[in-house]
Amino acid sequence: MDDNKIIELYWQRDESAIAETTKKYGRFCYSIAANILSNSADAQECVNDVYLSAWNSIPPQRPDNFRAWLGKVVRNTALNIWNKNHAQKRYSDMEQFLAELDECVPSTGSTDDRLEENDLTEFLDGWLGSLARTDRILFVRRYWYGDSVKSLAGKCGMSANKTAKRLYIIRQSLKTALEKEGYII
Amino acid sequence: MNESLRLYRSITYISDEYIEEAGYQKKQKPFWNRWISVAAAVFIIAAAAAVIHPSPTVNENNDFAILYNKVTEYSPDIVSGFCIYGEELSEAELAAVLPDKLENGIKVRGAAKGYYGWGELVYVVIEFQSDKWDGMVSLYLRDINAEIYSDIIIEPTKIETTRIGDSELTAYEYTDDGGTMLWAEFERDGVRYVFDNNSGLDIEEMKTAMEDVISRYADVYVDFSIFEN
């Protein structure tokens, strides 16, 4: 079903909106959640929460890009679950993401230069726009979709080792860009 | 860790455009088209495997087809090996690449487009065959703006240059565990033309084959926009 029609179902308070969302984007949502939470039960709980969020948010919202909007809600919800549970549970994938992104954090700068979250996203958009397309896709697949390095290697036809090296170079590029602007995170 | 979490959370809100760009979704085809594609691609692979280098590998994650896992990127000093997802070129796409050129003893044995797993077109490959060359030559047509990751780097053992018409063409010979590989390339109007020797020709035979192909297919040109969905 077309995204606009699904959104219209939400606006009409028709519960089949959730069934249609599940049918079209269930797997997409689950994969993002599972990549962050490394736990099938938590990922499923996350996806169920996302459907509830969609039901509660549309209306009044009318997302321009339903797929990307859903993905962002999944990430947010998964991060909240991670925040709540990570002291008790071990989420190895998320820990790996954070360890990798830790390499991007500049060591210089002052607290006055700390970026607000919105500004940081704006900065990231600008930095992503400056990357070669393949590097940009690699970064987004790894840190937005949460693809494993092995899976990414298959998609771009490189060895896992080479893919990891490429991602390292991209992370260093982000760190350099942040340092150049004198930002800290 | 707080900083990296903050960064991770900010990545959530990057532009939809970048999320979509990276969001590869497999093309949906009616199952009969799909089987035709598979059959044609298998034919191409089988034909290639019979005369090319070592056996091509099949990526189990791909429903369509695979070309080769080796010998696909070319530059003066490197050979790169990488997996590419392959899909048969449609008749219309082939006609757009080779309008009215299927004649004079050169056959097009197979044609396919290769792309990365997220759907980015990397190149178009056409396999030519002629009794005169006692083998098969592949012509890769690649948008030079498309960045291709390399994985295997091998120094060429022999390099020769020659002119064919307006084009200066460089031939490279490489040797690795799979035996000797040979190809030649030139660039024109933003497209890199790469000839890959698939059947054990030496450089002289390769040049003859390429001259033959280029003379008959002098205006072969790929407008990569025809492959955009």
Short mmCIF file of C-alpha atoms in Angstrom, two decimals:
data_model
loop_
_atom_site.label_atom_id
_atom_site.label_comp_id
_atom_site.label_asym_id
_atom_site.label_seq_id
_atom_site.Cartn_x
_atom_site.Cartn_y
_atom_site.Cartn_z
CA MET A 1 0.00 0.00 0.00
CA ASP A 2 1.19 3.50 -0.79
CA ASP A 3 2.61 5.40 2.21
CA ASN A 4 0.12 8.24 1.81
CA LYS A 5 -2.74 5.76 2.03
CA ILE A 6 -1.29 4.23 5.19
CA ILE A 7 -0.94 7.68 6.74
CA GLU A 8 -4.51 8.44 5.71
CA LEU A 9 -5.63 5.33 7.60
CA TYR A 10 -3.94 6.69 10.72
CA TRP A 11 -5.72 10.01 10.22
CA GLN A 12 -9.02 8.18 9.90
CA ARG A 13 -8.20 6.29 13.14
CA ASP A 14 -8.52 3.05 11.21
CA GLU A 15 -6.67 0.29 13.07
CA SER A 16 -5.72 -1.41 9.81
CA ALA A 17 -3.10 1.36 9.59
CA ILE A 18 -0.98 -0.65 12.01
CA ALA A 19 -1.48 -3.89 10.07
CA GLU A 20 -0.46 -2.14 6.84
CA THR A 21 2.56 -0.58 8.55
CA THR A 22 3.58 -3.99 9.85
CA LYS A 23 3.11 -5.55 6.45
CA LYS A 24 5.19 -2.97 4.64
CA TYR A 25 7.75 -1.88 7.24
CA GLY A 26 7.70 -4.53 9.96
CA ARG A 27 10.90 -6.14 8.83
CA PHE A 28 12.61 -2.80 8.29
CA CYS A 29 11.67 -1.63 11.80
CA TYR A 30 12.64 -4.92 13.38
CA SER A 31 16.05 -5.00 11.73
CA ILE A 32 16.95 -1.51 12.98
CA ALA A 33 15.75 -2.38 16.49
CA ALA A 34 17.55 -5.72 16.51
CA ASN A 35 20.77 -4.12 15.28
CA ILE A 36 20.72 -1.79 18.27
CA LEU A 37 19.33 -4.11 20.94
CA SER A 38 20.92 -7.45 19.93
CA ASN A 39 17.99 -9.21 21.55
CA SER A 40 14.97 -10.54 19.74
CA ALA A 41 12.46 -10.02 22.56
CA ASP A 42 13.60 -6.45 23.22
CA ALA A 43 13.58 -5.69 19.50
CA GLN A 44 10.02 -6.96 19.18
CA GLU A 45 8.96 -4.93 22.20
CA CYS A 46 10.60 -1.90 20.61
CA VAL A 47 8.75 -2.40 17.32
CA ASN A 48 5.42 -2.75 19.15
CA ASP A 49 6.15 0.51 20.97
CA VAL A 50 6.91 2.13 17.61
CA TYR A 51 3.50 1.14 16.24
CA LEU A 52 1.90 2.64 19.32
CA SER A 53 3.96 5.82 18.86
CA ALA A 54 2.88 6.03 15.25
CA TRP A 55 -0.75 5.61 16.30
CA ASN A 56 -0.39 8.35 18.90
CA SER A 57 1.60 10.73 16.71
CA ILE A 58 -0.33 10.53 13.44
CA PRO A 59 -2.36 12.71 13.59
CA PRO A 60 -1.36 15.42 14.24
CA GLN A 61 1.83 14.57 12.36
CA ARG A 62 1.83 13.78 8.66
CA PRO A 63 5.34 12.54 7.81
CA ASP A 64 6.67 13.47 4.37
CA ASN A 65 8.82 10.39 4.30
CA PHE A 66 7.05 7.68 6.28
CA ARG A 67 9.84 5.12 6.02
CA ALA A 68 12.55 7.46 7.29
CA TRP A 69 10.18 8.80 9.96
CA LEU A 70 9.45 5.28 11.20
CA GLY A 71 13.16 4.47 11.22
CA LYS A 72 13.87 7.51 13.37
CA VAL A 73 11.13 6.51 15.81
CA VAL A 74 12.58 2.99 15.96
CA ARG A 75 16.05 4.31 16.73
CA ASN A 76 14.74 6.62 19.41
CA THR A 77 12.62 3.92 21.01
CA ALA A 78 15.45 1.40 20.86
CA LEU A 79 17.81 3.91 22.46
CA ASN A 80 15.32 4.50 25.25
CA ILE A 81 15.09 0.74 25.87
CA TRP A 82 18.86 0.54 25.80
CA ASN A 83 19.10 3.43 28.27
CA LYS A 84 16.64 1.77 30.60
CA ASN A 85 18.16 -1.70 30.50
CA HIS A 86 21.83 -1.48 29.71
CA ALA A 87 22.92 -1.51 33.33
CA GLN A 88 21.33 -4.96 33.70
CA LYS A 89 21.67 -6.34 30.18
CA ARG A 90 24.54 -6.50 27.79
CA TYR A 91 23.82 -5.12 24.33
CA SER A 92 26.99 -5.98 22.47
CA ASP A 93 26.08 -4.34 19.15
CA MET A 94 25.22 -1.00 20.72
CA GLU A 95 28.37 -1.09 22.80
CA GLN A 96 30.32 -1.67 19.62
CA PHE A 97 28.63 1.29 17.87
CA LEU A 98 29.42 3.56 20.78
CA ALA A 99 33.00 2.35 21.02
CA GLU A 100 33.48 3.09 17.33
CA LEU A 101 31.84 6.51 17.53
CA ASP A 102 33.98 7.31 20.54
CA GLU A 103 36.86 7.54 18.09
CA CYS A 104 35.10 10.51 16.45
CA VAL A 105 34.90 12.55 19.61
CA PRO A 106 37.38 15.43 19.43
CA SER A 107 39.80 15.77 22.28
CA THR A 108 40.06 19.55 22.01
CA GLY A 109 37.60 22.42 22.36
CA SER A 110 35.93 24.20 25.19
CA THR A 111 32.55 23.69 26.78
CA ASP A 112 31.42 26.92 25.10
CA ASP A 113 31.79 25.10 21.80
CA ARG A 114 29.57 22.19 22.80
CA LEU A 115 27.09 21.61 20.03
CA GLU A 116 23.41 21.43 20.74
CA GLU A 117 21.81 18.24 19.46
CA ASN A 118 20.05 20.02 16.59
CA ASP A 119 23.26 21.77 15.60
CA LEU A 120 25.12 18.49 15.74
CA THR A 121 22.63 16.90 13.35
CA GLU A 122 22.94 19.91 11.06
CA PHE A 123 26.71 19.58 11.22
CA LEU A 124 26.43 15.85 10.43
CA ASP A 125 24.24 16.59 7.41
CA GLY A 126 26.84 19.02 6.09
CA TRP A 127 29.67 16.59 6.73
CA LEU A 128 27.79 13.69 5.11
CA GLY A 129 27.17 15.90 2.08
CA SER A 130 30.91 16.42 1.71
CA LEU A 131 31.64 12.66 1.58
CA ALA A 132 31.89 10.55 -1.53
CA ARG A 133 28.58 8.80 -2.09
CA THR A 134 29.89 5.35 -1.31
CA ASP A 135 31.50 6.54 1.93
CA ARG A 136 28.30 8.31 2.92
CA ILE A 137 26.28 5.17 2.29
CA LEU A 138 28.76 3.10 4.28
CA PHE A 139 28.50 5.48 7.24
CA VAL A 140 24.70 5.67 7.16
CA ARG A 141 24.33 1.90 6.74
CA ARG A 142 26.61 1.30 9.69
CA TYR A 143 25.49 3.99 12.13
CA TRP A 144 21.89 4.65 11.12
CA TYR A 145 20.67 1.27 9.87
CA GLY A 146 23.05 -0.56 12.18
CA ASP A 147 24.37 -3.01 9.60
CA SER A 148 27.11 -5.30 10.79
CA VAL A 149 30.52 -4.88 9.22
CA LYS A 150 30.21 -8.35 7.73
CA SER A 151 26.88 -7.53 6.14
CA LEU A 152 28.23 -4.24 4.81
CA ALA A 153 31.24 -6.02 3.39
CA GLY A 154 28.89 -8.26 1.43
CA LYS A 155 26.93 -5.31 0.15
CA CYS A 156 29.93 -3.38 -1.11
CA GLY A 157 31.94 -6.35 -2.16
CA MET A 158 34.90 -5.85 0.15
CA SER A 159 36.42 -8.05 2.78
CA ALA A 160 35.21 -7.39 6.33
CA ASN A 161 38.69 -6.26 7.23
CA LYS A 162 38.81 -3.77 4.41
CA THR A 163 35.32 -2.50 5.24
CA ALA A 164 36.32 -1.95 8.86
CA LYS A 165 39.38 -0.01 7.71
CA ARG A 166 37.25 2.12 5.41
CA LEU A 167 34.83 2.88 8.23
CA TYR A 168 37.76 3.84 10.43
CA ILE A 169 38.94 6.33 7.82
CA ILE A 170 35.43 7.78 7.59
CA ARG A 171 35.22 8.14 11.37
CA GLN A 172 38.57 9.89 11.40
CA SER A 173 37.24 12.24 8.76
CA LEU A 174 34.32 13.11 11.05
CA LYS A 175 36.65 13.69 13.96
CA THR A 176 38.86 15.94 11.85
CA ALA A 177 35.83 17.89 10.62
CA LEU A 178 34.61 18.44 14.19
CA GLU A 179 38.08 19.48 15.35
CA LYS A 180 38.50 21.84 12.41
CA GLU A 181 35.39 23.69 13.52
CA GLY A 182 36.61 23.63 17.10
CA TYR A 183 33.58 21.70 18.29
CA ILE A 184 33.28 19.25 21.07
CA ILE A 185 30.31 16.95 21.41
CA MET B 1 30.66 7.24 26.34
CA ASN B 2 28.15 10.06 26.88
CA GLU B 3 29.61 11.93 23.93
CA SER B 4 29.43 8.94 21.61
CA LEU B 5 25.85 8.28 22.71
CA ARG B 6 25.03 11.90 21.96
CA LEU B 7 26.60 11.51 18.56
CA TYR B 8 24.71 8.27 17.96
CA ARG B 9 21.44 9.92 18.93
CA SER B 10 22.12 12.89 16.63
CA ILE B 11 22.73 10.54 13.72
CA THR B 12 19.08 9.48 14.14
CA TYR B 13 17.93 12.83 12.76
CA ILE B 14 20.13 13.12 9.69
CA SER B 15 18.45 14.14 6.48
CA ASP B 16 15.83 11.78 5.05
CA GLU B 17 17.66 12.11 1.77
CA TYR B 18 20.72 10.29 3.13
CA ILE B 19 18.58 7.64 4.80
CA GLU B 20 16.82 6.96 1.52
CA GLU B 21 20.04 7.00 -0.44
CA ALA B 22 21.46 4.22 1.71
CA GLY B 23 18.20 2.32 1.95
CA TYR B 24 18.65 -0.31 -0.67
CA GLN B 25 15.48 -2.17 -1.42
CA LYS B 26 15.52 -5.10 -3.74
CA LYS B 27 13.68 -4.49 -6.97
CA GLN B 28 10.46 -6.42 -7.19
CA LYS B 29 9.80 -8.33 -10.35
CA PRO B 30 7.10 -10.74 -11.39
CA PHE B 31 8.40 -14.22 -10.73
CA TRP B 32 8.45 -15.19 -14.43
CA ASN B 33 10.65 -12.18 -15.23
CA ARG B 34 12.77 -13.11 -12.32
CA TRP B 35 13.28 -16.64 -13.57
CA ILE B 36 14.05 -15.38 -17.03
CA SER B 37 16.63 -13.09 -15.44
CA VAL B 38 18.08 -15.93 -13.48
CA ALA B 39 18.21 -18.18 -16.52
CA ALA B 40 19.87 -15.53 -18.64
CA ALA B 41 22.29 -14.62 -15.93
CA VAL B 42 23.15 -18.23 -15.32
CA PHE B 43 23.84 -18.53 -19.02
CA ILE B 44 26.17 -15.55 -18.88
CA ILE B 45 27.92 -16.93 -15.85
CA ALA B 46 28.20 -20.39 -17.34
CA ALA B 47 29.55 -18.97 -20.58
CA ALA B 48 32.00 -16.85 -18.69
CA ALA B 49 33.01 -19.64 -16.37
CA ALA B 50 33.81 -21.87 -19.29
CA VAL B 51 36.50 -19.60 -20.61
CA ILE B 52 37.30 -17.04 -17.99
CA HIS B 53 39.54 -17.14 -14.98
CA PRO B 54 38.89 -19.20 -11.93
CA SER B 55 35.38 -20.19 -11.11
CA PRO B 56 33.02 -17.34 -10.28
CA THR B 57 31.54 -17.43 -6.83
CA VAL B 58 27.89 -17.09 -6.08
CA ASN B 59 26.68 -14.85 -3.32
CA GLU B 60 23.91 -16.71 -1.60
CA ASN B 61 22.29 -13.48 -0.50
CA ASN B 62 21.47 -12.44 -4.02
CA ASP B 63 18.42 -13.80 -5.78
CA PHE B 64 19.41 -12.62 -9.19
CA ALA B 65 22.89 -13.39 -10.27
CA ILE B 66 26.53 -12.74 -9.77
CA LEU B 67 29.04 -11.87 -12.38
CA TYR B 68 32.48 -12.54 -11.03
CA ASN B 69 34.25 -11.94 -7.82
CA LYS B 70 37.44 -10.95 -9.44
CA VAL B 71 39.11 -8.78 -12.02
CA THR B 72 36.70 -5.98 -12.38
CA GLU B 73 38.40 -2.74 -11.48
CA TYR B 74 41.26 -1.42 -13.48
CA SER B 75 43.76 1.34 -13.28
CA PRO B 76 47.36 1.73 -14.34
CA ASP B 77 48.78 0.19 -11.24
CA ILE B 78 46.20 -1.86 -9.48
CA VAL B 79 43.91 -4.75 -9.96
CA SER B 80 40.99 -4.93 -7.65
CA GLY B 81 38.79 -7.84 -6.86
CA PHE B 82 35.35 -7.45 -5.41
CA CYS B 83 31.89 -8.93 -5.55
CA ILE B 84 29.29 -7.24 -7.64
CA TYR B 85 25.66 -8.06 -7.85
CA GLY B 86 24.81 -8.66 -11.45
CA GLU B 87 21.62 -8.45 -13.38
CA GLU B 88 20.90 -9.17 -16.98
CA LEU B 89 20.66 -6.16 -19.26
CA SER B 90 17.23 -5.84 -20.80
CA GLU B 91 16.95 -5.79 -24.58
CA ALA B 92 16.04 -2.11 -24.43
CA GLU B 93 19.04 -1.32 -22.27
CA LEU B 94 21.34 -3.29 -24.53
CA ALA B 95 19.90 -1.54 -27.57
CA ALA B 96 20.56 1.79 -25.87
CA VAL B 97 24.19 0.83 -25.36
CA LEU B 98 24.75 -0.88 -28.72
CA PRO B 99 22.29 0.53 -31.23
CA ASP B 100 22.34 -1.44 -34.49
CA LYS B 101 25.74 -2.88 -33.84
CA LEU B 102 25.15 -6.57 -33.71
CA GLU B 103 26.67 -7.54 -37.01
CA ASN B 104 29.77 -8.51 -38.99
CA GLY B 105 30.71 -11.65 -37.24
CA ILE B 106 30.95 -10.30 -33.71
CA LYS B 107 28.37 -11.71 -31.40
CA VAL B 108 27.19 -10.32 -28.13
CA ARG B 109 27.27 -13.36 -25.94
CA GLY B 110 25.88 -11.77 -22.82
CA ALA B 111 25.28 -8.38 -21.27
CA ALA B 112 24.73 -7.41 -17.68
CA LYS B 113 24.88 -4.51 -15.31
CA GLY B 114 26.77 -4.74 -12.08
CA TYR B 115 25.91 -2.89 -8.93
CA TYR B 116 26.75 -2.72 -5.28
CA GLY B 117 24.42 -4.28 -2.77
CA TRP B 118 22.65 -1.00 -2.09
CA GLY B 119 21.80 -0.63 -5.73
CA GLU B 120 24.47 1.71 -7.03
CA LEU B 121 25.27 0.93 -10.62
CA VAL B 122 28.95 0.24 -11.02
CA TYR B 123 29.29 -0.79 -14.61
CA VAL B 124 27.79 -2.40 -17.64
CA VAL B 125 29.56 -5.39 -19.10
CA ILE B 126 29.13 -6.83 -22.57
CA GLU B 127 30.73 -10.06 -23.66
CA PHE B 128 31.79 -10.24 -27.28
CA GLN B 129 32.68 -13.35 -29.15
CA SER B 130 34.19 -13.86 -32.54
CA ASP B 131 35.76 -16.84 -34.27
CA LYS B 132 38.63 -14.58 -35.24
CA TRP B 133 39.85 -14.23 -31.67
CA ASP B 134 39.36 -17.78 -30.67
CA GLY B 135 37.75 -16.71 -27.45
CA MET B 136 35.76 -14.03 -25.78
CA VAL B 137 36.40 -10.42 -24.76
CA SER B 138 34.43 -8.51 -22.19
CA LEU B 139 33.92 -4.79 -22.50
CA TYR B 140 33.24 -3.05 -19.23
CA LEU B 141 31.73 0.38 -19.44
CA ARG B 142 32.00 2.29 -16.25
CA ASP B 143 31.04 5.76 -15.18
CA ILE B 144 34.38 7.19 -14.08
CA ASN B 145 32.60 9.18 -11.40
CA ALA B 146 31.45 6.01 -9.70
CA GLU B 147 33.81 5.23 -6.88
CA ILE B 148 34.78 1.59 -6.71
CA TYR B 149 36.42 0.07 -3.72
CA SER B 150 39.41 -2.06 -4.41
CA ASP B 151 40.42 -5.04 -2.41
CA ILE B 152 43.22 -6.85 -4.12
CA ILE B 153 46.24 -4.98 -5.37
CA ILE B 154 48.59 -6.58 -7.84
CA GLU B 155 51.39 -4.91 -9.75
CA PRO B 156 51.19 -5.40 -13.51
CA THR B 157 53.88 -7.60 -15.00
CA LYS B 158 53.68 -6.00 -18.43
CA ILE B 159 52.26 -2.75 -19.83
CA GLU B 160 51.86 -1.78 -23.45
CA THR B 161 50.23 1.23 -25.02
CA THR B 162 48.84 1.59 -28.48
CA ARG B 163 46.61 3.92 -30.44
CA ILE B 164 43.42 2.73 -32.01
CA GLY B 165 41.81 5.57 -33.91
CA ASP B 166 41.52 8.55 -31.58
CA SER B 167 41.93 6.50 -28.48
CA GLU B 168 45.14 5.78 -26.65
CA LEU B 169 44.74 2.39 -25.20
CA THR B 170 46.84 0.80 -22.50
CA ALA B 171 47.09 -2.93 -22.07
CA TYR B 172 48.07 -4.48 -18.74
CA GLU B 173 49.12 -7.99 -17.98
CA TYR B 174 48.85 -9.33 -14.45
CA THR B 175 49.67 -12.64 -12.92
CA ASP B 176 48.25 -13.99 -9.72
CA ASP B 177 47.29 -17.34 -8.32
CA GLY B 178 44.53 -17.66 -10.86
CA GLY B 179 46.93 -17.37 -13.80
CA THR B 180 47.61 -14.50 -16.16
CA MET B 181 45.00 -11.84 -16.68
CA LEU B 182 45.03 -9.23 -19.35
CA TRP B 183 43.00 -6.17 -20.05
CA ALA B 184 43.21 -2.81 -21.71
CA GLU B 185 41.45 0.44 -21.13
CA PHE B 186 40.82 3.96 -22.25
CA GLU B 187 38.52 6.76 -21.20
CA ARG B 188 36.18 8.81 -23.31
CA ASP B 189 33.51 11.33 -22.36
CA GLY B 190 33.32 10.29 -18.74
CA VAL B 191 33.15 6.59 -19.45
CA ARG B 192 35.97 4.18 -18.82
CA TYR B 193 36.16 1.45 -21.42
CA VAL B 194 37.86 -1.66 -20.19
CA PHE B 195 38.51 -4.74 -22.24
CA ASP B 196 38.97 -7.89 -20.27
CA ASN B 197 40.57 -10.87 -21.86
CA ASN B 198 38.53 -13.87 -20.94
CA SER B 199 40.14 -16.56 -22.94
CA GLY B 200 43.87 -16.60 -22.64
CA LEU B 201 44.77 -14.19 -25.43
CA ASP B 202 48.21 -12.66 -25.38
CA ILE B 203 48.68 -8.91 -25.69
CA GLU B 204 49.01 -8.94 -29.49
CA GLU B 205 45.86 -11.03 -29.88
CA MET B 206 44.14 -8.82 -27.37
CA LYS B 207 45.00 -5.69 -29.33
CA THR B 208 43.69 -7.31 -32.49
CA ALA B 209 40.46 -8.20 -30.77
CA MET B 210 40.10 -4.74 -29.30
CA GLU B 211 40.80 -3.08 -32.62
CA ASP B 212 38.13 -5.22 -34.11
CA VAL B 213 35.64 -4.38 -31.41
CA ILE B 214 36.46 -0.68 -31.34
CA SER B 215 36.33 -0.32 -35.12
CA ARG B 216 32.91 -1.89 -35.21
CA TYR B 217 31.65 -0.35 -32.05
CA ALA B 218 33.35 3.03 -32.35
CA ASP B 219 30.44 4.99 -31.05
CA VAL B 220 29.53 2.69 -28.20
CA TYR B 221 28.56 4.98 -25.41
CA VAL B 222 26.72 4.48 -22.18
CA ASP B 223 24.36 7.08 -20.87
CA PHE B 224 24.22 5.81 -17.30
CA SER B 225 21.06 7.76 -16.64
CA ILE B 226 19.10 5.12 -18.56
CA PHE B 227 19.68 2.76 -15.65
CA GLU B 228 18.33 5.11 -13.03
CA ASN B 229 15.05 4.00 -11.57
#
